[in-house]
PDB file of C-alpha atoms in Angstrom:
ATOM      1  CA  MET R1399     -72.029 -18.221  72.651  1.00 93.00           C
ATOM      2  CA  LYS R1400     -73.052 -20.559  75.648  1.00 97.00           C
ATOM      3  CA  ILE R1401     -70.421 -23.261  76.305  1.00 98.00           C
ATOM      4  CA  GLU R1402     -71.394 -25.837  78.968  1.00 98.00           C
ATOM      5  CA  LEU R1403     -69.990 -28.825  80.906  1.00 98.00           C
ATOM      6  CA  LYS R1404     -71.553 -31.835  81.518  1.00 98.00           C
ATOM      7  CA  ILE R1405     -70.330 -35.470  82.608  1.00 98.00           C
ATOM      8  CA  SER R1406     -72.497 -37.146  80.109  1.00 97.00           C
ATOM      9  CA  ASP R1407     -72.607 -39.790  76.993  1.00 97.00           C
ATOM     10  CA  ILE R1408     -72.426 -38.288  73.821  1.00 97.00           C
ATOM     11  CA  SER R1409     -74.590 -40.707  71.958  1.00 97.00           C
ATOM     12  CA  ARG R1410     -77.322 -39.859  74.887  1.00 97.00           C
ATOM     13  CA  GLN R1411     -77.658 -35.992  73.993  1.00 98.00           C
ATOM     14  CA  PRO R1412     -81.330 -34.399  73.788  1.00 98.00           C
ATOM     15  CA  PRO R1413     -83.003 -33.756  70.524  1.00 98.00           C
ATOM     16  CA  SER R1414     -82.446 -30.082  71.178  1.00 98.00           C
ATOM     17  CA  PHE R1415     -78.603 -30.439  70.203  1.00 98.00           C
ATOM     18  CA  ASP R1416     -78.812 -30.322  66.272  1.00 98.00           C
ATOM     19  CA  ALA R1417     -75.754 -32.201  65.955  1.00 98.00           C
ATOM     20  CA  VAL R1418     -73.156 -34.253  68.036  1.00 98.00           C
ATOM     21  CA  VAL R1419     -69.109 -34.910  67.055  1.00 98.00           C
ATOM     22  CA  ASN R1420     -67.955 -38.032  66.532  1.00 98.00           C
ATOM     23  CA  SER R1421     -63.843 -38.361  67.244  1.00 96.00           C
ATOM     24  CA  ALA R1422     -63.776 -41.007  64.140  1.00 96.00           C
ATOM     25  CA  ASN R1423     -61.316 -43.304  63.085  1.00 94.00           C
ATOM     26  CA  SER R1424     -60.105 -43.027  59.298  1.00 95.00           C
ATOM     27  CA  ASN R1425     -62.653 -45.815  58.143  1.00 95.00           C
ATOM     28  CA  LEU R1426     -65.407 -44.039  59.649  1.00 96.00           C
ATOM     29  CA  ARG R1427     -66.563 -47.426  61.352  1.00 93.00           C
ATOM     30  CA  PHE R1428     -67.416 -48.881  64.755  1.00 90.00           C
ATOM     31  CA  GLY R1429     -64.749 -48.129  66.885  1.00 83.00           C
ATOM     32  CA  SER R1430     -64.073 -47.739  70.460  1.00 83.00           C
ATOM     33  CA  GLY R1431     -65.178 -44.871  72.745  1.00 91.00           C
ATOM     34  CA  VAL R1432     -67.144 -42.486  71.090  1.00 95.00           C
ATOM     35  CA  ALA R1433     -66.922 -44.025  67.775  1.00 95.00           C
ATOM     36  CA  GLY R1434     -68.500 -46.888  69.346  1.00 96.00           C
ATOM     37  CA  ALA R1435     -70.919 -45.326  71.445  1.00 96.00           C
ATOM     38  CA  ILE R1436     -72.193 -43.222  68.346  1.00 97.00           C
ATOM     39  CA  HIS R1437     -72.392 -45.828  65.695  1.00 97.00           C
ATOM     40  CA  THR R1438     -74.094 -48.194  68.471  1.00 97.00           C
ATOM     41  CA  ALA R1439     -76.823 -45.531  69.067  1.00 98.00           C
ATOM     42  CA  ALA R1440     -77.192 -44.560  65.530  1.00 98.00           C
ATOM     43  CA  GLY R1441     -77.530 -48.233  64.178  1.00 97.00           C
ATOM     44  CA  PRO R1442     -76.108 -49.806  61.528  1.00 97.00           C
ATOM     45  CA  ALA R1443     -77.201 -47.704  59.099  1.00 98.00           C
ATOM     46  CA  LEU R1444     -74.870 -44.876  59.993  1.00 98.00           C
ATOM     47  CA  GLU R1445     -71.806 -47.157  59.613  1.00 95.00           C
ATOM     48  CA  ALA R1446     -73.434 -48.375  55.802  1.00 97.00           C
ATOM     49  CA  TYR R1447     -73.807 -44.760  54.752  1.00 97.00           C
ATOM     50  CA  CYS R1448     -70.125 -43.535  56.111  1.00 97.00           C
ATOM     51  CA  GLU R1449     -68.378 -46.662  53.745  1.00 96.00           C
ATOM     52  CA  PRO R1450     -68.358 -44.912  50.605  1.00 97.00           C
ATOM     53  CA  LEU R1451     -66.951 -41.630  52.515  1.00 96.00           C
ATOM     54  CA  ALA R1452     -64.036 -43.618  53.798  1.00 96.00           C
ATOM     55  CA  PRO R1453     -60.947 -42.778  54.335  1.00 97.00           C
ATOM     56  CA  LEU R1454     -61.137 -39.888  56.442  1.00 97.00           C
ATOM     57  CA  ALA R1455     -58.036 -37.909  56.626  1.00 97.00           C
ATOM     58  CA  LEU R1456     -56.146 -36.493  59.828  1.00 97.00           C
ATOM     59  CA  GLY R1457     -57.563 -32.818  60.690  1.00 98.00           C
ATOM     60  CA  LYS R1458     -60.578 -33.377  58.322  1.00 98.00           C
ATOM     61  CA  ALA R1459     -64.707 -33.647  59.009  1.00 98.00           C
ATOM     62  CA  ILE R1460     -67.607 -34.746  57.254  1.00 98.00           C
ATOM     63  CA  ILE R1461     -71.105 -34.696  57.921  1.00 98.00           C
ATOM     64  CA  THR R1462     -74.043 -37.693  58.086  1.00 98.00           C
ATOM     65  CA  PRO R1463     -77.559 -38.179  59.314  1.00 98.00           C
ATOM     66  CA  GLY R1464     -77.769 -39.094  62.989  1.00 98.00           C
ATOM     67  CA  PHE R1465     -80.094 -41.962  61.769  1.00 98.00           C
ATOM     68  CA  ASN R1466     -81.268 -43.514  65.111  1.00 98.00           C
ATOM     69  CA  LEU R1467     -79.912 -40.786  67.346  1.00 98.00           C
ATOM     70  CA  ALA R1468     -82.192 -38.374  68.585  1.00 98.00           C
ATOM     71  CA  ASN R1469     -79.730 -35.487  66.698  1.00 98.00           C
ATOM     72  CA  GLN R1470     -80.327 -35.095  63.152  1.00 98.00           C
ATOM     73  CA  TRP R1471     -76.823 -34.868  62.187  1.00 98.00           C
ATOM     74  CA  VAL R1472     -73.534 -36.318  63.351  1.00 98.00           C
ATOM     75  CA  ILE R1473     -70.090 -34.737  62.361  1.00 98.00           C
ATOM     76  CA  HIS R1474     -67.148 -36.908  61.870  1.00 98.00           C
ATOM     77  CA  VAL R1475     -63.797 -35.543  62.673  1.00 98.00           C
ATOM     78  CA  ARG R1476     -60.350 -37.315  62.460  1.00 97.00           C
ATOM     79  CA  SER R1477     -57.997 -35.732  65.258  1.00 96.00           C
ATOM     80  CA  ALA R1478     -54.551 -36.671  65.713  1.00 96.00           C
ATOM     81  CA  HIS R1479     -52.919 -39.439  68.026  1.00 95.00           C
ATOM     82  CA  TYR R1480     -50.898 -37.622  70.514  1.00 96.00           C
ATOM     83  CA  LEU R1481     -47.789 -39.896  70.383  1.00 96.00           C
ATOM     84  CA  ASN R1482     -48.184 -41.477  66.905  1.00 95.00           C
ATOM     85  CA  ASP R1483     -48.579 -38.648  64.811  1.00 96.00           C
ATOM     86  CA  ASP R1484     -46.545 -35.444  63.830  1.00 96.00           C
ATOM     87  CA  GLU R1485     -47.530 -32.053  65.044  1.00 97.00           C
ATOM     88  CA  PRO R1486     -50.655 -33.509  66.821  1.00 97.00           C
ATOM     89  CA  GLU R1487     -51.823 -30.239  68.455  1.00 98.00           C
ATOM     90  CA  LYS R1488     -51.793 -28.635  65.330  1.00 98.00           C
ATOM     91  CA  ILE R1489     -53.576 -31.415  63.397  1.00 98.00           C
ATOM     92  CA  MET R1490     -56.378 -31.185  66.708  1.00 98.00           C
ATOM     93  CA  SER R1491     -56.818 -27.804  65.690  1.00 98.00           C
ATOM     94  CA  GLU R1492     -57.201 -28.299  62.081  1.00 98.00           C
ATOM     95  CA  ALA R1493     -59.653 -31.049  63.273  1.00 98.00           C
ATOM     96  CA  LEU R1494     -61.865 -28.787  65.577  1.00 98.00           C
ATOM     97  CA  ARG R1495     -61.968 -25.660  62.559  1.00 98.00           C
ATOM     98  CA  ALA R1496     -63.004 -28.602  60.185  1.00 98.00           C
ATOM     99  CA  VAL R1497     -66.124 -29.414  62.706  1.00 98.00           C
ATOM    100  CA  PHE R1498     -67.326 -26.044  62.946  1.00 98.00           C
ATOM    101  CA  ARG R1499     -66.983 -25.293  58.969  1.00 98.00           C
ATOM    102  CA  GLN R1500     -69.448 -28.249  58.880  1.00 98.00           C
ATOM    103  CA  ALA R1501     -71.809 -27.153  61.395  1.00 98.00           C
ATOM    104  CA  GLY R1502     -71.517 -23.710  59.697  1.00 98.00           C
ATOM    105  CA  GLU R1503     -72.908 -25.203  56.199  1.00 98.00           C
ATOM    106  CA  ARG R1504     -75.515 -26.520  57.866  1.00 98.00           C
ATOM    107  CA  HIS R1505     -76.738 -23.624  59.904  1.00 98.00           C
ATOM    108  CA  ILE R1506     -76.258 -25.731  63.326  1.00 98.00           C
ATOM    109  CA  LYS R1507     -77.180 -23.720  66.534  1.00 98.00           C
ATOM    110  CA  ALA R1508     -76.744 -26.231  69.391  1.00 98.00           C
ATOM    111  CA  LEU R1509     -73.666 -28.517  69.333  1.00 98.00           C
ATOM    112  CA  ALA R1510     -72.504 -31.680  71.532  1.00 98.00           C
ATOM    113  CA  MET R1511     -68.783 -32.515  71.659  1.00 98.00           C
ATOM    114  CA  PRO R1512     -66.757 -34.858  73.406  1.00 98.00           C
ATOM    115  CA  ALA R1513     -63.690 -34.205  75.037  1.00 97.00           C
ATOM    116  CA  ILE R1514     -61.789 -34.955  71.736  1.00 97.00           C
ATOM    117  CA  GLY R1515     -58.007 -36.723  72.299  1.00 95.00           C
ATOM    118  CA  THR R1516     -58.574 -37.290  75.792  1.00 95.00           C
ATOM    119  CA  GLY R1517     -58.951 -41.063  75.418  1.00 91.00           C
ATOM    120  CA  VAL R1518     -56.972 -43.587  73.068  1.00 90.00           C
ATOM    121  CA  PHE R1519     -55.783 -40.621  71.395  1.00 93.00           C
ATOM    122  CA  LYS R1520     -53.688 -40.038  74.456  1.00 94.00           C
ATOM    123  CA  PHE R1521     -53.843 -36.052  74.679  1.00 97.00           C
ATOM    124  CA  PRO R1522     -52.998 -34.662  78.224  1.00 96.00           C
ATOM    125  CA  PRO R1523     -56.344 -33.463  79.585  1.00 96.00           C
ATOM    126  CA  ASP R1524     -55.415 -30.141  80.212  1.00 96.00           C
ATOM    127  CA  LEU R1525     -53.766 -29.938  76.638  1.00 97.00           C
ATOM    128  CA  ALA R1526     -56.441 -30.972  75.106  1.00 98.00           C
ATOM    129  CA  ALA R1527     -58.953 -29.056  76.685  1.00 98.00           C
ATOM    130  CA  ASP R1528     -56.852 -25.657  76.358  1.00 98.00           C
ATOM    131  CA  ILE R1529     -57.189 -26.651  72.358  1.00 98.00           C
ATOM    132  CA  ILE R1530     -60.801 -27.223  72.460  1.00 98.00           C
ATOM    133  CA  VAL R1531     -61.709 -24.149  74.081  1.00 98.00           C
ATOM    134  CA  LYS R1532     -59.706 -22.114  72.082  1.00 98.00           C
ATOM    135  CA  ALA R1533     -61.306 -23.294  68.915  1.00 98.00           C
ATOM    136  CA  ILE R1534     -64.625 -22.760  70.458  1.00 98.00           C
ATOM    137  CA  LYS R1535     -64.045 -19.567  71.533  1.00 97.00           C
ATOM    138  CA  ASN R1536     -61.621 -17.975  68.470  1.00 97.00           C
ATOM    139  CA  ASP R1537     -62.780 -20.319  65.634  1.00 98.00           C
ATOM    140  CA  ALA R1538     -66.463 -20.946  65.984  1.00 98.00           C
ATOM    141  CA  PRO R1539     -68.138 -17.496  66.001  1.00 98.00           C
ATOM    142  CA  SER R1540     -66.561 -16.739  62.187  1.00 98.00           C
ATOM    143  CA  LEU R1541     -66.902 -20.311  61.062  1.00 98.00           C
ATOM    144  CA  ALA R1542     -70.120 -21.274  62.395  1.00 98.00           C
ATOM    145  CA  PRO R1543     -71.960 -17.719  62.983  1.00 98.00           C
ATOM    146  CA  GLU R1544     -75.381 -19.306  63.908  1.00 98.00           C
ATOM    147  CA  LEU R1545     -73.906 -21.690  66.792  1.00 98.00           C
ATOM    148  CA  GLN R1546     -75.600 -20.089  69.866  1.00 98.00           C
ATOM    149  CA  ARG R1547     -75.045 -23.333  72.058  1.00 98.00           C
ATOM    150  CA  VAL R1548     -71.675 -26.215  72.867  1.00 98.00           C
ATOM    151  CA  ARG R1549     -71.986 -28.473  75.113  1.00 98.00           C
ATOM    152  CA  LEU R1550     -68.829 -30.375  76.113  1.00 98.00           C
ATOM    153  CA  CYS R1551     -69.717 -34.203  76.963  1.00 98.00           C
ATOM    154  CA  LEU R1552     -66.767 -35.268  79.669  1.00 98.00           C
ATOM    155  CA  PRO R1553     -66.255 -38.750  80.665  1.00 96.00           C
ATOM    156  CA  SER R1554     -65.166 -37.724  84.312  1.00 96.00           C
ATOM    157  CA  PRO R1555     -64.686 -35.204  86.982  1.00 93.00           C
ATOM    158  CA  LEU R1556     -60.732 -35.434  85.946  1.00 92.00           C
ATOM    159  CA  ILE R1557     -61.377 -34.188  82.385  1.00 96.00           C
ATOM    160  CA  ASP R1558     -64.520 -31.759  83.748  1.00 96.00           C
ATOM    161  CA  ARG R1559     -61.342 -30.004  86.200  1.00 93.00           C
ATOM    162  CA  ALA R1560     -59.371 -29.733  83.293  1.00 95.00           C
ATOM    163  CA  PHE R1561     -61.933 -27.860  81.159  1.00 97.00           C
ATOM    164  CA  ARG R1562     -63.149 -25.848  83.637  1.00 96.00           C
ATOM    165  CA  VAL R1563     -59.453 -24.639  84.080  1.00 96.00           C
ATOM    166  CA  ALA R1564     -58.986 -24.117  80.558  1.00 97.00           C
ATOM    167  CA  LEU R1565     -62.208 -22.184  80.456  1.00 97.00           C
ATOM    168  CA  GLN R1566     -60.926 -20.000  83.152  1.00 96.00           C
ATOM    169  CA  LEU R1567     -57.415 -19.350  81.600  1.00 95.00           C
ATOM    170  CA  ASN R1568     -59.247 -18.283  78.342  1.00 95.00           C
ATOM    171  CA  ASP R1569     -61.901 -16.062  79.746  1.00 95.00           C
ATOM    172  CA  PRO R1570     -60.234 -12.417  79.661  1.00 92.00           C
ATOM    173  CA  ASP R1571     -62.694 -10.690  82.123  1.00 93.00           C
ATOM    174  CA  ASP R1572     -61.719 -13.279  84.583  1.00 93.00           C
ATOM    175  CA  GLN R1573     -58.765 -11.001  86.319  1.00 91.00           C
ATOM    176  CA  ARG R1574     -58.164 -13.083  89.883  1.00 93.00           C
ATOM    177  CA  PRO R1575     -54.994 -14.769  90.571  1.00 96.00           C
ATOM    178  CA  LYS R1576     -54.680 -17.885  89.280  1.00 95.00           C
ATOM    179  CA  THR R1577     -51.700 -19.741  90.888  1.00 96.00           C
ATOM    180  CA  VAL R1578     -50.282 -19.683  94.537  1.00 96.00           C
ATOM    181  CA  GLU R1579     -47.623 -17.191  93.351  1.00 96.00           C
ATOM    182  CA  GLU R1580     -49.744 -14.972  91.763  1.00 96.00           C
ATOM    183  CA  THR R1581     -51.892 -15.061  94.901  1.00 97.00           C
ATOM    184  CA  THR R1582     -49.188 -14.417  97.182  1.00 96.00           C
ATOM    185  CA  ARG R1583     -48.145 -11.324  95.262  1.00 96.00           C
ATOM    186  CA  TYR R1584     -51.823 -10.106  95.139  1.00 96.00           C
ATOM    187  CA  LEU R1585     -52.390 -10.846  98.943  1.00 96.00           C
ATOM    188  CA  ILE R1586     -49.097  -8.693 100.038  1.00 95.00           C
ATOM    189  CA  SER R1587     -50.081  -5.819  97.858  1.00 95.00           C
ATOM    190  CA  THR R1588     -53.725  -5.641  99.036  1.00 95.00           C
ATOM    191  CA  LEU R1589     -54.158  -6.822 102.405  1.00 95.00           C
ATOM    192  CA  PRO R1590     -53.661  -4.110 105.562  1.00 95.00           C
ATOM    193  CA  ALA R1591     -50.292  -4.011 106.747  1.00 94.00           C
ATOM    194  CA  ASN R1592     -51.477  -5.135 110.411  1.00 94.00           C
ATOM    195  CA  THR R1593     -53.153  -8.256 108.771  1.00 95.00           C
ATOM    196  CA  LEU R1594     -49.868  -9.228 107.155  1.00 95.00           C
ATOM    197  CA  GLN R1595     -47.986  -8.440 110.440  1.00 94.00           C
ATOM    198  CA  GLU R1596     -50.032 -10.662 112.672  1.00 94.00           C
ATOM    199  CA  LEU R1597     -50.000 -13.451 109.952  1.00 96.00           C
ATOM    200  CA  ALA R1598     -46.224 -13.178 110.124  1.00 95.00           C
ATOM    201  CA  ALA R1599     -46.006 -13.039 113.853  1.00 94.00           C
ATOM    202  CA  LEU R1600     -47.774 -16.701 114.076  1.00 95.00           C
ATOM    203  CA  LYS R1601     -45.425 -19.893 114.363  1.00 95.00           C
ATOM    204  CA  GLU R1602     -45.955 -22.572 111.376  1.00 95.00           C
ATOM    205  CA  ASP R1603     -48.063 -25.001 113.721  1.00 95.00           C
ATOM    206  CA  GLU R1604     -50.693 -21.976 114.457  1.00 96.00           C
ATOM    207  CA  LEU R1605     -51.695 -20.914 111.193  1.00 95.00           C
ATOM    208  CA  ILE R1606     -54.857 -23.110 111.812  1.00 95.00           C
ATOM    209  CA  GLN R1607     -55.876 -20.304 113.547  1.00 94.00           C
ATOM    210  CA  THR R1608     -56.684 -18.533 110.495  1.00 95.00           C
ATOM    211  CA  HIS R1609     -59.528 -20.920 109.404  1.00 92.00           C
ATOM    212  CA  PHE R1610     -61.975 -18.762 110.375  1.00 93.00           C
ATOM    213  CA  GLY R1611     -60.343 -15.620 109.530  1.00 94.00           C
ATOM    214  CA  LEU R1612     -58.303 -14.915 106.642  1.00 95.00           C
ATOM    215  CA  ALA R1613     -58.611 -18.305 105.417  1.00 95.00           C
ATOM    216  CA  LEU R1614     -62.441 -18.124 105.602  1.00 95.00           C
ATOM    217  CA  LEU R1615     -61.932 -14.733 103.293  1.00 93.00           C
ATOM    218  CA  LEU R1616     -59.816 -16.954 100.951  1.00 95.00           C
ATOM    219  CA  ARG R1617     -62.342 -19.451 100.397  1.00 94.00           C
ATOM    220  CA  ASN R1618     -65.209 -16.990 100.147  1.00 93.00           C
ATOM    221  CA  ASP R1619     -63.248 -14.583  97.594  1.00 92.00           C
ATOM    222  CA  ILE R1620     -60.542 -15.613  95.723  1.00 93.00           C
ATOM    223  CA  LEU R1621     -60.780 -19.476  95.545  1.00 94.00           C
ATOM    224  CA  LYS R1622     -64.743 -19.636  95.015  1.00 91.00           C
ATOM    225  CA  ASN R1623     -65.045 -21.071  91.703  1.00 91.00           C
ATOM    226  CA  ASN R1624     -61.472 -20.422  90.967  1.00 94.00           C
ATOM    227  CA  TYR R1625     -60.443 -23.707  89.276  1.00 93.00           C
ATOM    228  CA  ALA R1626     -57.033 -22.710  88.040  1.00 94.00           C
ATOM    229  CA  LEU R1627     -56.193 -21.673  91.427  1.00 95.00           C
ATOM    230  CA  SER R1628     -57.124 -24.680  93.096  1.00 92.00           C
ATOM    231  CA  PHE R1629     -55.658 -26.844  90.784  1.00 90.00           C
ATOM    232  CA  ASP R1630     -52.520 -24.984  90.947  1.00 92.00           C
ATOM    233  CA  ALA R1631     -52.630 -25.625  94.623  1.00 92.00           C
ATOM    234  CA  GLY R1632     -52.817 -29.218  94.274  1.00 86.00           C
ATOM    235  CA  GLU R1633     -56.692 -29.882  93.234  1.00 69.00           C
ATOM    236  CA  ARG R1634     -57.461 -29.801  97.011  1.00 70.00           C
ATOM    237  CA  ASN R1635     -60.765 -28.844  98.605  1.00 88.00           C
ATOM    238  CA  LEU R1636     -61.379 -25.457  99.606  1.00 91.00           C
ATOM    239  CA  ASP R1637     -60.282 -25.678 103.081  1.00 92.00           C
ATOM    240  CA  GLU R1638     -57.179 -27.552 102.433  1.00 92.00           C
ATOM    241  CA  ALA R1639     -56.486 -24.760  99.549  1.00 93.00           C
ATOM    242  CA  SER R1640     -57.110 -22.290 101.505  1.00 95.00           C
ATOM    243  CA  SER R1641     -54.520 -23.729 103.945  1.00 94.00           C
ATOM    244  CA  ALA R1642     -51.847 -24.033 101.063  1.00 94.00           C
ATOM    245  CA  LEU R1643     -52.559 -20.251 100.088  1.00 96.00           C
ATOM    246  CA  ILE R1644     -51.929 -19.042 103.860  1.00 96.00           C
ATOM    247  CA  LYS R1645     -48.536 -21.151 104.183  1.00 95.00           C
ATOM    248  CA  ALA R1646     -47.467 -19.981 101.021  1.00 96.00           C
ATOM    249  CA  LEU R1647     -48.505 -16.547 102.136  1.00 97.00           C
ATOM    250  CA  TRP R1648     -46.734 -17.045 105.272  1.00 96.00           C
ATOM    251  CA  GLU R1649     -43.524 -18.438 104.007  1.00 95.00           C
ATOM    252  CA  ALA R1650     -43.142 -15.349 101.895  1.00 95.00           C
ATOM    253  CA  LEU R1651     -43.757 -13.129 104.791  1.00 94.00           C
ATOM    254  CA  GLN R1652     -40.617 -15.071 106.844  1.00 92.00           C
ATOM    255  CA  ASN R1653     -38.778 -14.800 103.856  1.00 86.00           C
ATOM    256  CA  THR R1654     -39.058 -11.089 103.233  1.00 79.00           C
ATOM    257  CA  GLU R1655     -38.499 -10.491 107.290  1.00 60.00           C
ATOM    258  CA  LYS R1656     -35.026 -12.638 106.982  1.00 54.00           C
ATOM    259  CA  ALA R1657     -34.235 -10.427 103.818  1.00 42.00           C
ATOM    260  CA  LEU R1658     -34.501  -7.559 105.690  1.00 38.00           C
TER     261      LEU R1658
END
């Protein structure tokens, strides 16, 4: 299954997506955020259609026509409020499974979803991203076996970074170190002894000398598209992230020498 991330408006997805997901309120009416955007784009017929179907229980989903949307279907799902509902993570997981059941019943092949929970429902972005990515990878294949493409429509670069990290952390094929601590251990175990000795011999204010040497290697290899590691290094740009890794490695080497 193809999972794609795009900073975009969930209510303006092309017709190649059979359905879009609405993060709905219990009464299935026009609301703020995603619900407001989808109801506005679909037109008043959507709210009229939804009225006899309300209320929608926590963790449940229903499907309706898309009306004026470019997409044939809208899957309305009611997730949890992170602060106000008990067991919000469990409810969100149940809600996502409900979405994929609806997609499976309608033989949906392409689905666009918002970053459920990250707006008025107050989920921390990294937690919401992890739950959503896990559901797509672990639940969707069995519940919606014809689903071939999922687009996550994200509201901002901050949320986009959270989802990129979640995708990487849930990718068993990505064996690169994903934290500064892991990277330090990896470099100590893999770099030539003379390289480590030369780095250890530098003074802290001389570490800038590695910018076009070891730091360049880190930028082109370990850090390239390594969103989890960049995030752990402080969400810096690649130059600053590589400097942070060099300093962490240098400090570890200093402490090793002191221990000896």
